[in-house]
Coordinates of C-alpha atoms in Angstrom, one line a residue:
Chain B
M1 CA -23.1 9.9 -5.5
E2 CA -25.8 7.2 -4.9
S3 CA -24.4 4.7 -7.8
F4 CA -21.3 5.1 -5.9
F5 CA -22.4 3.5 -3.1
E6 CA -25.0 1.5 -4.1
S7 CA -22.0 -0.8 -5.8
A8 CA -19.7 0.2 -2.9
P9 CA -18.9 -3.3 -1.0
P10 CA -20.9 -3.1 2.2
L11 CA -18.9 -1.7 5.5
K12 CA -18.4 -4.1 7.7
E13 CA -18.8 -2.9 11.5
R14 CA -21.2 -0.2 10.1
D15 CA -23.4 -0.5 13.5
I16 CA -20.4 -0.6 15.8
I17 CA -18.8 2.5 14.6
S18 CA -22.1 4.1 14.3
E19 CA -22.4 3.2 18.0
K20 CA -19.2 4.3 18.9
L21 CA -19.7 7.6 17.0
K22 CA -23.2 8.3 19.3
Q23 CA -21.4 7.5 22.4
F24 CA -18.5 9.9 21.6
I25 CA -20.7 13.0 20.7
Q26 CA -22.7 12.3 24.0
N27 CA -20.1 11.9 26.1
D28 CA -20.4 16.2 25.5
D29 CA -21.5 17.0 29.3
T30 CA -22.0 20.5 28.0
N31 CA -23.6 20.0 24.5
R32 CA -21.4 23.3 23.7
R33 CA -18.3 21.1 22.9
R34 CA -16.7 21.2 19.6
V35 CA -15.9 18.3 17.6
V36 CA -13.8 18.3 14.8
C37 CA -13.6 15.1 12.3
V38 CA -9.7 15.1 11.2
T39 CA -9.2 12.6 7.9
S40 CA -5.9 11.3 7.6
G41 CA -3.7 9.3 5.2
G42 CA -4.0 8.3 2.1
T43 CA -7.4 5.9 0.5
T44 CA -6.4 3.2 -1.5
V45 CA -8.6 2.0 -4.8
P46 CA -8.6 -1.9 -5.3
L47 CA -7.7 -3.3 -9.0
E48 CA -9.1 -6.6 -7.9
Q49 CA -12.3 -7.4 -5.9
R50 CA -10.2 -9.8 -3.8
C51 CA -8.0 -7.6 -3.5
V52 CA -4.1 -8.1 -4.5
R53 CA -3.2 -5.1 -6.4
Y54 CA -4.3 -1.3 -5.8
I55 CA -3.6 1.8 -6.3
D56 CA -2.8 4.3 -3.4
N57 CA -2.3 8.0 -2.7
F58 CA 0.9 9.0 -0.8
S59 CA 0.3 10.5 2.5
S60 CA 2.1 9.5 5.7
G61 CA -0.5 11.0 7.7
Y62 CA 1.8 13.5 9.8
R63 CA -0.1 16.1 9.0
G64 CA -3.6 14.7 10.4
A65 CA -1.7 13.0 13.3
A66 CA -0.3 16.5 14.3
S67 CA -3.2 18.6 13.8
T68 CA -5.4 16.1 16.1
E69 CA -2.8 17.0 18.8
Y70 CA -3.2 20.8 18.6
F71 CA -7.2 20.3 18.6
V72 CA -7.4 18.1 21.7
K73 CA -4.9 21.1 22.8
A74 CA -7.7 23.6 21.9
G75 CA -10.2 22.1 23.6
Y76 CA -12.0 20.2 20.8
A77 CA -12.9 16.5 20.6
V78 CA -11.5 14.8 17.7
I79 CA -12.8 11.9 15.6
F80 CA -9.4 10.9 13.6
L81 CA -10.6 8.6 10.6
Y82 CA -7.2 7.5 9.2
R83 CA -6.0 5.2 7.0
R84 CA -4.5 2.0 8.8
G85 CA -0.7 1.9 9.3
T86 CA -0.6 5.9 8.8
C87 CA 1.3 7.7 11.8
Q88 CA -0.6 8.4 15.0
P89 CA -1.5 11.3 17.5
Y90 CA 1.4 11.7 20.0
S91 CA 3.8 9.1 18.4
R92 CA 5.2 11.7 15.8
S93 CA 8.6 12.2 17.5
L94 CA 9.4 9.0 18.1
P95 CA 11.4 6.7 15.6
D96 CA 9.8 4.1 13.4
N97 CA 9.3 0.8 14.8
A98 CA 9.4 2.8 18.2
F99 CA 8.3 -0.1 20.0
L100 CA 11.6 -2.3 19.4
E101 CA 13.5 0.7 19.4
C102 CA 12.6 2.6 22.6
F103 CA 13.2 0.0 24.7
E104 CA 15.9 -2.2 26.4
F105 CA 16.0 -5.3 28.7
T106 CA 17.4 -4.7 32.1
H107 CA 19.5 -7.5 33.5
E108 CA 16.2 -7.9 36.1
S109 CA 14.4 -9.0 33.5
N110 CA 12.6 -5.3 33.4
I111 CA 11.9 -3.1 30.1
Q112 CA 13.2 0.1 30.4
V113 CA 12.9 3.2 28.1
R114 CA 16.2 3.9 26.4
E115 CA 17.6 6.9 28.1
T116 CA 17.9 9.0 24.6
Y117 CA 14.1 8.5 24.2
S118 CA 13.2 9.0 27.5
E119 CA 11.0 12.3 27.5
A120 CA 9.8 11.4 24.0
V121 CA 8.7 8.3 25.3
K122 CA 6.7 9.6 28.7
T123 CA 5.4 12.4 26.8
A124 CA 4.0 10.3 24.3
I125 CA 2.3 7.6 26.5
R126 CA 0.8 10.4 29.2
D127 CA -0.8 13.0 26.6
H128 CA -2.2 9.4 24.4
H129 CA -3.6 8.4 27.4
A130 CA -4.9 11.5 28.8
A131 CA -6.9 12.4 25.6
V132 CA -8.1 8.7 25.6
E133 CA -9.4 8.9 29.3
R134 CA -10.5 12.3 28.8
G135 CA -12.9 11.0 26.2
V136 CA -11.7 13.5 23.5
L137 CA -10.2 11.1 20.8
L138 CA -12.2 8.7 18.9
K139 CA -9.9 6.8 16.3
L140 CA -11.5 5.1 13.4
P141 CA -9.6 3.3 10.7
F142 CA -10.4 2.9 6.6
T143 CA -8.1 1.3 4.2
T144 CA -10.1 1.7 0.8
I145 CA -12.0 4.8 -0.8
F146 CA -15.2 2.9 -0.5
E147 CA -14.9 2.4 3.9
Y148 CA -13.2 6.2 3.7
L149 CA -16.7 7.6 2.2
Q150 CA -19.1 5.4 4.0
I151 CA -17.6 6.2 7.7
L152 CA -17.5 10.2 6.8
Q153 CA -21.1 10.1 5.8
I154 CA -21.6 8.4 9.3
I155 CA -20.0 10.7 11.0
A156 CA -21.6 14.0 9.2
V157 CA -25.1 12.6 10.0
T158 CA -24.0 12.0 13.7
T159 CA -22.3 14.9 14.3
R160 CA -25.3 17.0 12.7
S161 CA -26.8 17.9 16.0
L162 CA -24.2 19.7 16.9
G163 CA -24.5 22.4 14.5
P164 CA -21.8 25.0 14.0
H165 CA -19.7 23.3 17.0
A166 CA -18.8 20.7 14.1
M167 CA -16.1 21.0 12.3
F168 CA -14.6 18.7 9.1
Y169 CA -10.9 19.0 8.5
L170 CA -10.1 17.1 5.4
A171 CA -6.5 16.3 5.5
A172 CA -6.7 13.0 4.0
A173 CA -5.2 12.2 0.2
V174 CA -8.7 10.8 -1.7
S175 CA -8.1 8.9 -4.7
D176 CA -9.8 11.0 -7.5
F177 CA -10.0 7.7 -10.0
Y178 CA -11.4 4.2 -8.8
V179 CA -12.4 1.3 -10.9
P180 CA -16.5 0.9 -10.4
W181 CA -16.6 -2.7 -8.3
E182 CA -19.0 -3.9 -10.4
S183 CA -16.6 -3.7 -13.7
M184 CA -13.8 -4.7 -11.5
V185 CA -12.4 -8.7 -12.5
E186 CA -12.9 -11.4 -9.7
H187 CA -9.5 -12.6 -9.7
K188 CA -6.1 -11.2 -9.7
I189 CA -4.4 -9.9 -13.2
Q190 CA -2.7 -12.3 -15.0
S191 CA 0.7 -11.1 -16.0
A192 CA 1.1 -13.2 -18.8
S193 CA 0.0 -11.3 -21.6
G194 CA 1.6 -8.0 -22.6
P195 CA 1.2 -4.7 -21.3
L196 CA -1.8 -3.9 -18.9
D197 CA -4.4 -1.2 -19.7
I198 CA -6.7 0.1 -16.8
R199 CA -9.3 2.6 -17.2
L200 CA -10.4 4.5 -14.1
V201 CA -13.6 6.2 -13.4
Q202 CA -13.6 9.4 -11.6
V203 CA -14.6 9.4 -7.7
P204 CA -18.2 11.0 -7.6
K205 CA -17.3 14.5 -5.5
M206 CA -18.3 13.9 -2.3
L207 CA -17.6 17.1 -1.0
S208 CA -20.6 18.5 -2.6
V209 CA -22.9 16.1 -0.8
L210 CA -20.8 16.2 2.8
R211 CA -20.8 19.9 2.8
K212 CA -24.7 20.7 1.6
K213 CA -26.4 17.4 2.6
W214 CA -24.7 15.3 5.3
A215 CA -23.7 18.3 7.6
P216 CA -24.6 21.4 6.1
M217 CA -24.3 23.6 9.2
A218 CA -20.1 22.6 10.1
F219 CA -17.5 24.5 9.4
F220 CA -15.3 23.0 6.4
I221 CA -11.6 22.8 5.7
S222 CA -10.5 21.2 2.9
F223 CA -6.7 20.6 1.5
K224 CA -5.6 20.6 -2.1
L225 CA -1.8 19.4 -2.4
E226 CA -0.1 19.5 -6.1
T227 CA 3.1 19.6 -7.3
D228 CA 2.7 22.5 -9.3
I229 CA 3.2 25.6 -7.4
K230 CA 2.1 27.4 -10.5
I231 CA -1.5 25.9 -10.5
L232 CA -1.9 25.4 -6.8
L233 CA -3.8 28.9 -5.5
E234 CA -5.9 28.9 -8.5
K235 CA -6.8 25.1 -8.1
A236 CA -7.5 25.9 -4.2
D237 CA -9.9 28.8 -4.7
M238 CA -11.5 27.0 -7.5
A239 CA -12.7 24.3 -4.7
R240 CA -13.4 26.3 -2.3
K241 CA -16.0 28.0 -4.3
K242 CA -17.3 24.8 -5.9
Y243 CA -17.6 23.2 -2.7
E244 CA -18.2 26.2 -0.3
M245 CA -15.7 25.1 1.8
H246 CA -15.2 28.0 4.9
A247 CA -11.0 27.6 3.9
V248 CA -9.2 25.8 1.8
V249 CA -5.4 24.7 2.7
A250 CA -3.3 24.6 -0.3
N251 CA 0.2 23.1 -0.1
E252 CA 2.8 22.1 -2.2
L253 CA 4.5 18.9 -2.0
L254 CA 7.9 19.5 -1.8
T255 CA 7.3 22.5 0.8
R256 CA 4.4 21.2 2.4
K257 CA 6.1 20.8 6.0
E258 CA 7.3 24.9 6.0
E259 CA 4.7 26.5 4.6
V260 CA 0.8 26.5 3.7
V261 CA -1.6 28.9 2.3
V262 CA -5.1 29.3 3.8
V263 CA -7.4 30.5 1.3
T264 CA -10.7 32.0 2.4
E265 CA -13.3 33.8 0.8
N266 CA -11.1 37.0 1.0
E267 CA -8.0 36.3 1.8
K268 CA -4.6 33.8 0.9
I269 CA -2.8 33.6 4.8
S270 CA 0.8 32.0 4.2
V271 CA 1.4 30.2 6.9
H272 CA 4.9 29.3 8.2
R273 CA 6.6 27.0 11.0
D274 CA 8.5 29.0 13.7
K275 CA 11.8 28.0 12.2
S276 CA 13.6 29.9 15.4
Q277 CA 12.1 27.0 17.3
A278 CA 14.0 23.5 16.9
G279 CA 11.2 20.4 16.1
S280 CA 8.3 23.3 15.3
D281 CA 5.9 22.6 13.0
V282 CA 3.4 24.3 10.5
E283 CA 0.3 22.7 12.0
N284 CA 0.8 24.3 14.9
P285 CA 0.3 27.8 13.9
L286 CA -2.3 26.3 11.3
I287 CA -4.7 25.3 13.9
E288 CA -4.3 28.2 15.8
L289 CA -5.5 30.0 13.0
L290 CA -8.4 27.8 11.9
V291 CA -9.9 27.4 15.6
G292 CA -10.1 31.2 15.6
R293 CA -12.4 31.4 12.3
H294 CA -14.1 28.2 13.5
S295 CA -14.9 30.5 16.8
A296 CA -15.9 33.6 14.7
Y297 CA -17.7 31.4 12.5
I298 CA -19.7 29.8 15.8
K299 CA -20.3 33.5 17.0
D300 CA -21.7 34.4 13.4
S301 CA -24.4 31.4 13.0
N302 CA -25.5 31.8 16.8
T303 CA -26.2 36.0 15.9
Q304 CA -27.8 34.8 12.6
Q305 CA -30.2 32.3 14.8
T306 CA -30.8 34.9 17.8
T307 CA -31.6 37.6 15.0
Q308 CA -34.0 34.8 13.3
T309 CA -35.5 34.1 16.6
Q310 CA -36.5 37.6 17.4
Y311 CA -37.5 38.3 14.0
R312 CA -39.6 35.4 13.4
Chain Q
M1 CA 16.6 -6.2 -16.9
E2 CA 19.5 -3.8 -17.8
S3 CA 17.5 -1.1 -19.5
F4 CA 15.2 -1.5 -16.3
F5 CA 17.9 -0.7 -14.1
E6 CA 19.5 2.1 -15.9
S7 CA 16.1 4.0 -16.3
A8 CA 15.1 3.7 -12.4
P9 CA 16.0 6.3 -10.1
P10 CA 19.3 5.7 -8.7
L11 CA 19.3 4.2 -5.5
K12 CA 19.5 6.6 -2.6
E13 CA 22.2 5.6 0.5
R14 CA 24.0 2.9 -2.0
D15 CA 27.3 2.9 -0.4
I16 CA 25.6 2.6 3.2
I17 CA 23.5 -0.3 2.2
S18 CA 26.7 -2.2 0.7
E19 CA 29.1 -1.6 3.6
K20 CA 26.3 -2.6 6.4
L21 CA 25.9 -5.8 3.9
K22 CA 29.6 -6.4 3.7
Q23 CA 29.9 -5.9 7.7
F24 CA 27.3 -8.6 8.1
I25 CA 28.5 -11.0 6.7
Q26 CA 32.0 -10.5 7.5
N27 CA 30.4 -10.5 10.9
D28 CA 30.5 -14.9 10.4
D29 CA 33.5 -15.8 12.5
T30 CA 33.1 -19.4 11.4
N31 CA 32.5 -18.8 7.5
R32 CA 30.4 -21.6 7.5
R33 CA 26.9 -19.7 9.2
R34 CA 23.9 -19.8 6.6
V35 CA 22.4 -16.7 5.8
V36 CA 18.9 -16.0 4.5
C37 CA 17.8 -13.1 2.7
V38 CA 13.7 -12.7 3.5
T39 CA 12.0 -10.3 1.4
S40 CA 8.6 -9.2 3.0
G41 CA 5.3 -6.8 1.9
G42 CA 4.7 -5.0 -1.1
T43 CA 6.5 -3.3 -3.7
T44 CA 4.9 -0.1 -5.2
V45 CA 4.6 1.6 -8.6
P46 CA 4.7 5.3 -8.7
L47 CA 2.2 6.9 -11.6
E48 CA 4.0 10.0 -11.3
Q49 CA 7.9 11.1 -10.9
R50 CA 6.7 13.4 -7.8
C51 CA 5.0 10.7 -6.8
V52 CA 1.7 11.5 -5.3
R53 CA -0.5 8.2 -7.0
Y54 CA 1.2 4.6 -6.9
I55 CA -0.1 1.0 -7.6
D56 CA 0.6 -1.1 -4.6
N57 CA 0.7 -4.7 -4.2
F58 CA -0.8 -5.8 -0.7
S59 CA 0.9 -7.8 1.6
S60 CA 0.8 -7.4 5.5
G61 CA 4.4 -8.7 5.9
Y62 CA 3.3 -11.2 8.1
R63 CA 4.8 -14.1 6.5
G64 CA 8.0 -12.5 6.5
A65 CA 8.3 -11.4 9.8
A66 CA 7.0 -14.8 11.3
S67 CA 9.6 -16.4 8.9
T68 CA 12.1 -14.2 10.2
E69 CA 11.7 -15.1 13.6
Y70 CA 11.9 -18.9 12.8
F71 CA 15.0 -18.6 10.4
V72 CA 16.7 -17.1 13.1
K73 CA 15.8 -19.6 15.7
A74 CA 17.3 -22.2 13.3
G75 CA 20.3 -20.4 13.7
Y76 CA 20.5 -18.2 10.7
A77 CA 21.5 -15.1 10.1
V78 CA 18.7 -12.9 8.4
I79 CA 18.9 -10.2 6.2
F80 CA 15.1 -8.9 6.2
L81 CA 14.6 -6.8 3.5
Y82 CA 10.9 -5.4 3.8
R83 CA 8.4 -2.7 3.1
R84 CA 8.4 0.1 4.9
G85 CA 5.4 0.4 7.7
T86 CA 4.7 -3.5 7.2
C87 CA 4.8 -6.1 9.8
Q88 CA 8.4 -6.3 11.6
P89 CA 10.3 -9.7 13.5
Y90 CA 9.2 -9.8 17.1
S91 CA 6.3 -7.3 17.1
R92 CA 3.3 -9.7 15.8
S93 CA 1.9 -10.5 18.6
L94 CA 1.3 -7.2 19.6
P95 CA -1.5 -5.2 19.2
D96 CA -1.6 -2.4 16.3
N97 CA 0.0 0.7 17.7
A98 CA 1.6 -1.2 20.3
F99 CA 3.8 1.8 21.0
L100 CA 0.7 3.8 22.6
E101 CA -1.7 0.5 23.6
C102 CA 0.7 -1.6 25.5
F103 CA 1.9 1.1 28.1
E104 CA 0.7 2.8 30.9
F105 CA 1.8 5.9 33.1
T106 CA 2.1 5.5 36.4
H107 CA 1.3 7.8 39.4
E108 CA 5.1 8.0 40.4
S109 CA 5.5 9.2 36.5
N110 CA 7.1 6.3 35.3
I111 CA 5.9 4.0 32.1
Q112 CA 5.0 0.8 32.7
V113 CA 3.7 -2.7 30.7
R114 CA -0.2 -2.9 30.9
E115 CA -0.9 -6.6 32.7
T116 CA -2.6 -8.0 30.1
Y117 CA 0.8 -7.4 27.4
S118 CA 3.1 -8.0 29.9
E119 CA 4.5 -11.2 28.6
A120 CA 4.3 -10.3 25.2
V121 CA 5.9 -7.1 25.4
K122 CA 8.8 -9.1 27.3
T123 CA 9.4 -11.6 24.5
A124 CA 9.2 -9.1 21.7
I125 CA 11.5 -6.7 23.1
R126 CA 13.9 -9.7 24.5
D127 CA 14.3 -11.7 21.5
H128 CA 14.5 -8.8 19.2
H129 CA 17.3 -7.2 21.1
A130 CA 19.1 -10.4 21.5
A131 CA 19.0 -11.1 17.3
V132 CA 20.5 -7.9 16.9
E133 CA 22.9 -8.2 19.4
R134 CA 24.0 -11.8 18.4
G135 CA 24.4 -9.7 14.7
V136 CA 21.9 -12.4 12.8
L137 CA 19.4 -9.6 11.9
L138 CA 20.1 -6.9 9.9
K139 CA 16.6 -4.8 8.5
L140 CA 17.0 -3.1 5.2
P141 CA 13.6 -0.7 4.3
F142 CA 12.5 -0.5 0.9
T143 CA 9.0 1.0 -0.7
T144 CA 8.9 1.1 -4.7
I145 CA 9.7 -1.6 -7.1
F146 CA 13.1 0.3 -8.3
E147 CA 14.3 0.4 -4.9
Y148 CA 13.2 -3.4 -4.3
L149 CA 15.4 -5.0 -7.2
Q150 CA 18.3 -2.5 -6.8
I151 CA 19.0 -3.7 -3.0
L152 CA 17.7 -7.2 -4.0
Q153 CA 21.1 -6.6 -6.7
I154 CA 23.5 -5.5 -4.3
I155 CA 22.6 -8.6 -1.6
A156 CA 22.8 -11.5 -4.3
V157 CA 26.5 -10.0 -5.4
T158 CA 27.4 -9.7 -1.6
T159 CA 26.5 -13.0 -0.1
R160 CA 27.8 -14.9 -3.3
S161 CA 31.0 -15.8 -1.4
L162 CA 28.9 -18.0 0.8
G163 CA 28.0 -20.2 -2.3
P164 CA 25.5 -22.8 -1.1
H165 CA 25.0 -21.8 2.4
A166 CA 23.1 -18.2 1.1
M167 CA 19.5 -18.7 0.9
F168 CA 16.7 -16.6 -0.8
Y169 CA 13.4 -16.7 0.8
L170 CA 11.3 -14.5 -1.4
A171 CA 8.4 -13.5 0.3
A172 CA 7.6 -9.9 -0.7
A173 CA 4.6 -9.1 -3.3
V174 CA 6.8 -7.7 -6.1
S175 CA 4.8 -5.4 -8.8
D176 CA 4.5 -7.4 -11.8
F177 CA 3.5 -4.1 -14.3
Y178 CA 5.3 -0.5 -13.6
V179 CA 5.1 2.6 -15.6
P180 CA 8.9 3.4 -16.6
W181 CA 10.7 6.1 -15.5
E182 CA 10.9 8.0 -18.8
S183 CA 7.6 8.0 -19.7
M184 CA 6.2 9.0 -16.0
V185 CA 4.2 12.3 -15.9
E186 CA 6.3 14.9 -13.7
H187 CA 3.7 16.5 -12.2
K188 CA 0.2 14.9 -10.2
I189 CA -2.0 13.4 -13.1
Q190 CA -5.1 16.4 -13.1
S191 CA -8.6 14.4 -12.6
A192 CA -10.6 17.5 -14.3
S193 CA -10.5 15.8 -17.8
G194 CA -12.7 12.5 -17.6
P195 CA -11.7 9.2 -17.1
L196 CA -8.0 7.4 -16.9
D197 CA -6.4 5.4 -18.9
I198 CA -3.1 3.8 -17.4
R199 CA -0.7 1.7 -19.8
L200 CA 1.6 -0.3 -18.0
V201 CA 4.1 -2.8 -18.7
Q202 CA 5.7 -5.9 -17.9
V203 CA 8.3 -5.8 -14.9
P204 CA 11.4 -7.6 -16.2
K205 CA 11.6 -11.1 -14.5
M206 CA 14.5 -10.5 -12.7
L207 CA 14.1 -14.0 -11.1
S208 CA 16.1 -15.3 -13.7
V209 CA 18.9 -13.0 -13.7
L210 CA 18.9 -13.3 -9.7
R211 CA 19.2 -16.8 -9.8
K212 CA 21.3 -17.6 -12.6
K213 CA 23.7 -14.6 -12.6
W214 CA 23.9 -12.9 -9.4
A215 CA 23.5 -15.8 -7.1
P216 CA 24.0 -19.0 -9.3
M217 CA 25.0 -21.0 -5.9
A218 CA 22.1 -20.2 -3.6
F219 CA 19.0 -22.1 -2.4
F220 CA 16.3 -20.5 -3.8
I221 CA 12.3 -20.6 -2.4
S222 CA 10.2 -18.2 -4.3
F223 CA 6.4 -17.6 -3.3
K224 CA 3.1 -17.5 -5.5
L225 CA -0.3 -16.0 -4.5
E226 CA -3.3 -16.5 -6.5
T227 CA -6.8 -15.6 -5.5
D228 CA -8.1 -18.7 -7.7
I229 CA -7.1 -22.2 -6.4
K230 CA -7.7 -24.0 -9.4
I231 CA -4.8 -22.6 -11.5
L232 CA -2.3 -22.0 -8.2
L233 CA -0.2 -25.0 -8.3
E234 CA 0.5 -25.3 -12.1
K235 CA 1.6 -21.7 -11.7
A236 CA 3.7 -22.4 -9.1
D237 CA 5.0 -25.7 -10.9
M238 CA 5.5 -23.5 -13.9
A239 CA 7.7 -20.9 -12.0
R240 CA 9.8 -23.2 -10.5
K241 CA 10.6 -24.6 -13.9
K242 CA 10.9 -21.6 -15.5
Y243 CA 13.1 -19.8 -13.1
E244 CA 14.9 -22.9 -11.6
M245 CA 13.8 -22.4 -8.1
H246 CA 14.7 -24.9 -5.5
A247 CA 11.0 -24.7 -4.3
V248 CA 8.0 -22.6 -4.8
V249 CA 5.4 -22.0 -1.8
A250 CA 2.1 -22.0 -3.4
N251 CA -1.0 -19.8 -1.4
E252 CA -4.1 -18.6 -1.9
L253 CA -5.5 -15.1 -0.5
L254 CA -7.9 -16.4 1.8
T255 CA -6.2 -19.5 3.0
R256 CA -2.7 -18.8 3.3
K257 CA -2.5 -18.6 7.2
E258 CA -3.6 -22.0 7.4
E259 CA -2.4 -23.8 4.5
V260 CA 0.7 -23.4 2.0
V261 CA 2.0 -26.4 -0.8
V262 CA 5.9 -26.5 -1.0
V263 CA 6.5 -27.5 -5.0
T264 CA 9.5 -29.4 -5.7
E265 CA 11.1 -30.9 -8.3
N266 CA 9.6 -34.6 -7.5
E267 CA 7.2 -33.5 -4.8
K268 CA 4.3 -31.0 -3.7
I269 CA 4.3 -31.1 0.1
S270 CA 1.1 -29.6 2.0
V271 CA 2.4 -27.6 5.2
H272 CA -0.4 -26.8 7.6
R273 CA -0.6 -24.5 10.8
D274 CA -0.8 -26.8 13.9
K275 CA -4.5 -26.4 14.9
S276 CA -4.1 -27.8 18.3
Q277 CA -2.3 -25.2 19.3
A278 CA -3.3 -21.8 20.1
G279 CA -1.6 -19.0 18.2
S280 CA 0.4 -21.4 16.2
D281 CA 1.5 -20.4 12.5
V282 CA 2.3 -22.1 9.2
E283 CA 5.7 -20.3 9.2
N284 CA 6.8 -22.8 11.8
P285 CA 6.5 -26.0 10.2
L286 CA 7.1 -24.2 6.7
I287 CA 10.6 -22.7 7.9
E288 CA 11.4 -26.5 9.6
L289 CA 11.2 -28.3 6.2
L290 CA 13.1 -25.6 4.3
V291 CA 15.8 -25.7 6.7
G292 CA 16.2 -29.7 6.4
R293 CA 16.0 -29.1 2.2
H294 CA 18.7 -26.3 2.5
S295 CA 20.5 -28.7 4.9
A296 CA 20.5 -31.1 2.1
Y297 CA 21.4 -28.6 -0.7
I298 CA 24.6 -28.0 1.4
K299 CA 25.5 -31.3 1.8
D300 CA 24.8 -31.9 -1.8
S301 CA 26.6 -29.1 -2.7
N302 CA 29.7 -29.9 -0.9
T303 CA 29.5 -33.7 -1.9
Q304 CA 29.4 -32.5 -5.4
Q305 CA 32.8 -30.4 -4.8
T306 CA 34.8 -32.9 -2.8
T307 CA 33.7 -35.3 -6.3
Q308 CA 35.1 -32.8 -8.7
T309 CA 38.2 -31.7 -6.8
Q310 CA 38.8 -35.7 -6.2
Y311 CA 38.3 -36.3 -10.3
R312 CA 40.0 -33.1 -11.5

């Protein structure tokens, strides 16, 4: 892990990001507010230092964006750590290129919302602005695995003071393999000379360090995506144990928008989208469940603390 | 090339795309209108059939989007073949997440454009809608190299009837290497077992087939991007000869927004952004130059045709 960070290209705007985070946390007037870090979208792995080609992990970022909205609704302040260009909170229900598609130009040279999108656009803009104005949404973008892990570390260290009130909801699709920066070629790989062989090494398992060292008191949810349903639950449970996650959300590529399974120490809870409701999603009941678990975790932590204080 | 197409996953919506293209071309009432196919953004190469990981080629799509605007201004009908999620014509000057950033909610529950973005937003929406309404902009999205090459073939064949009035402006960053579909694993590659070795084979050089078979009369511009300035011009000229391009635009990764070199049979023309103008770009003079060359090419073709007819 340390060698990974040492060899990574230095994070640009490190100080600015730190400062933004500190202010965001301090914005918490009651000092009891819950803060969740939602990670979203896929990380990239450059194949060249002056990067033209990279390996990417598929993720639209829909789940992270949707979950962010539900966390805000549930009273959380959300640090939305997202891949540049992926789905954003409060614009899920809008078409691609919403900006050019949703508006029209009137004869009086004014811009107006097209009738069909009227409600969706109003809701999106109103809710987004409300979240930003209330200081409960901080968006931080990343592209590469190097940026992602470095920003995540800053978030973990900054939110440590919140103890069990901090939560990590790790929905981003993080690269498993990468090319170490120092063994990377500087220039674009030339295509003249036959097939290309690439050797990728494993990304150090950041989850362990994050959970145990960077934010040992926080509540942790990670995700396991597989395309093979047969190995999914087993792998989710292995990950839960190995990284001491409080829950792992297991999802299968083709059905992930309909159903997920929340794997905890004692349970496997299947969470479904409410099919009787048009436009419903699986994130709504999922966040409801996790918020309940987080409440129980905070209560537990407080009881333990009180007990420790009493018997000290 | 044929084996590449045979092994590629079949293009979804092939018939719809063909139909759209036919209508777009027929929309040309004078039958003398120039049509340019602008390709933009990077193609992806899946590493798994049920794709979680893929290799991507870096490209914001800015050049393609900007060039499209200038081609429309110069009287062209533009087929904009773009990578999903990349930069779009008429929204270059807007911030990321323009949709949520540019608007605000008034007390009367109306949406209004923020003062600072007022002019940019009006121009963007007005020009975009004008282009769409005049029938001079057709947008077709792609993601993978398989989609890209298959759609490009349909475009080439459909625009063949336009003879020298058709132009290909190939600004997309096309993958050089891929994993053939039939040798691809079905499920997500497991990360448990040490380093990952990937063998990629070369994508067949589609430029030859496109230029010589699919659209032998069209005017062709391709792009060469390198990070190493030392080999750039030489490689651009080699590509021009090999694929019989009418011009190759050579650009270097770090300076590509300031300067490009247009390599033709007899010239190397350096094209610069007008630095005395705020917000100017290199695409403006570049398209001006290429439109002039295209005019000369059409004139030449007509003369040759007339001559051939006269002496037949």
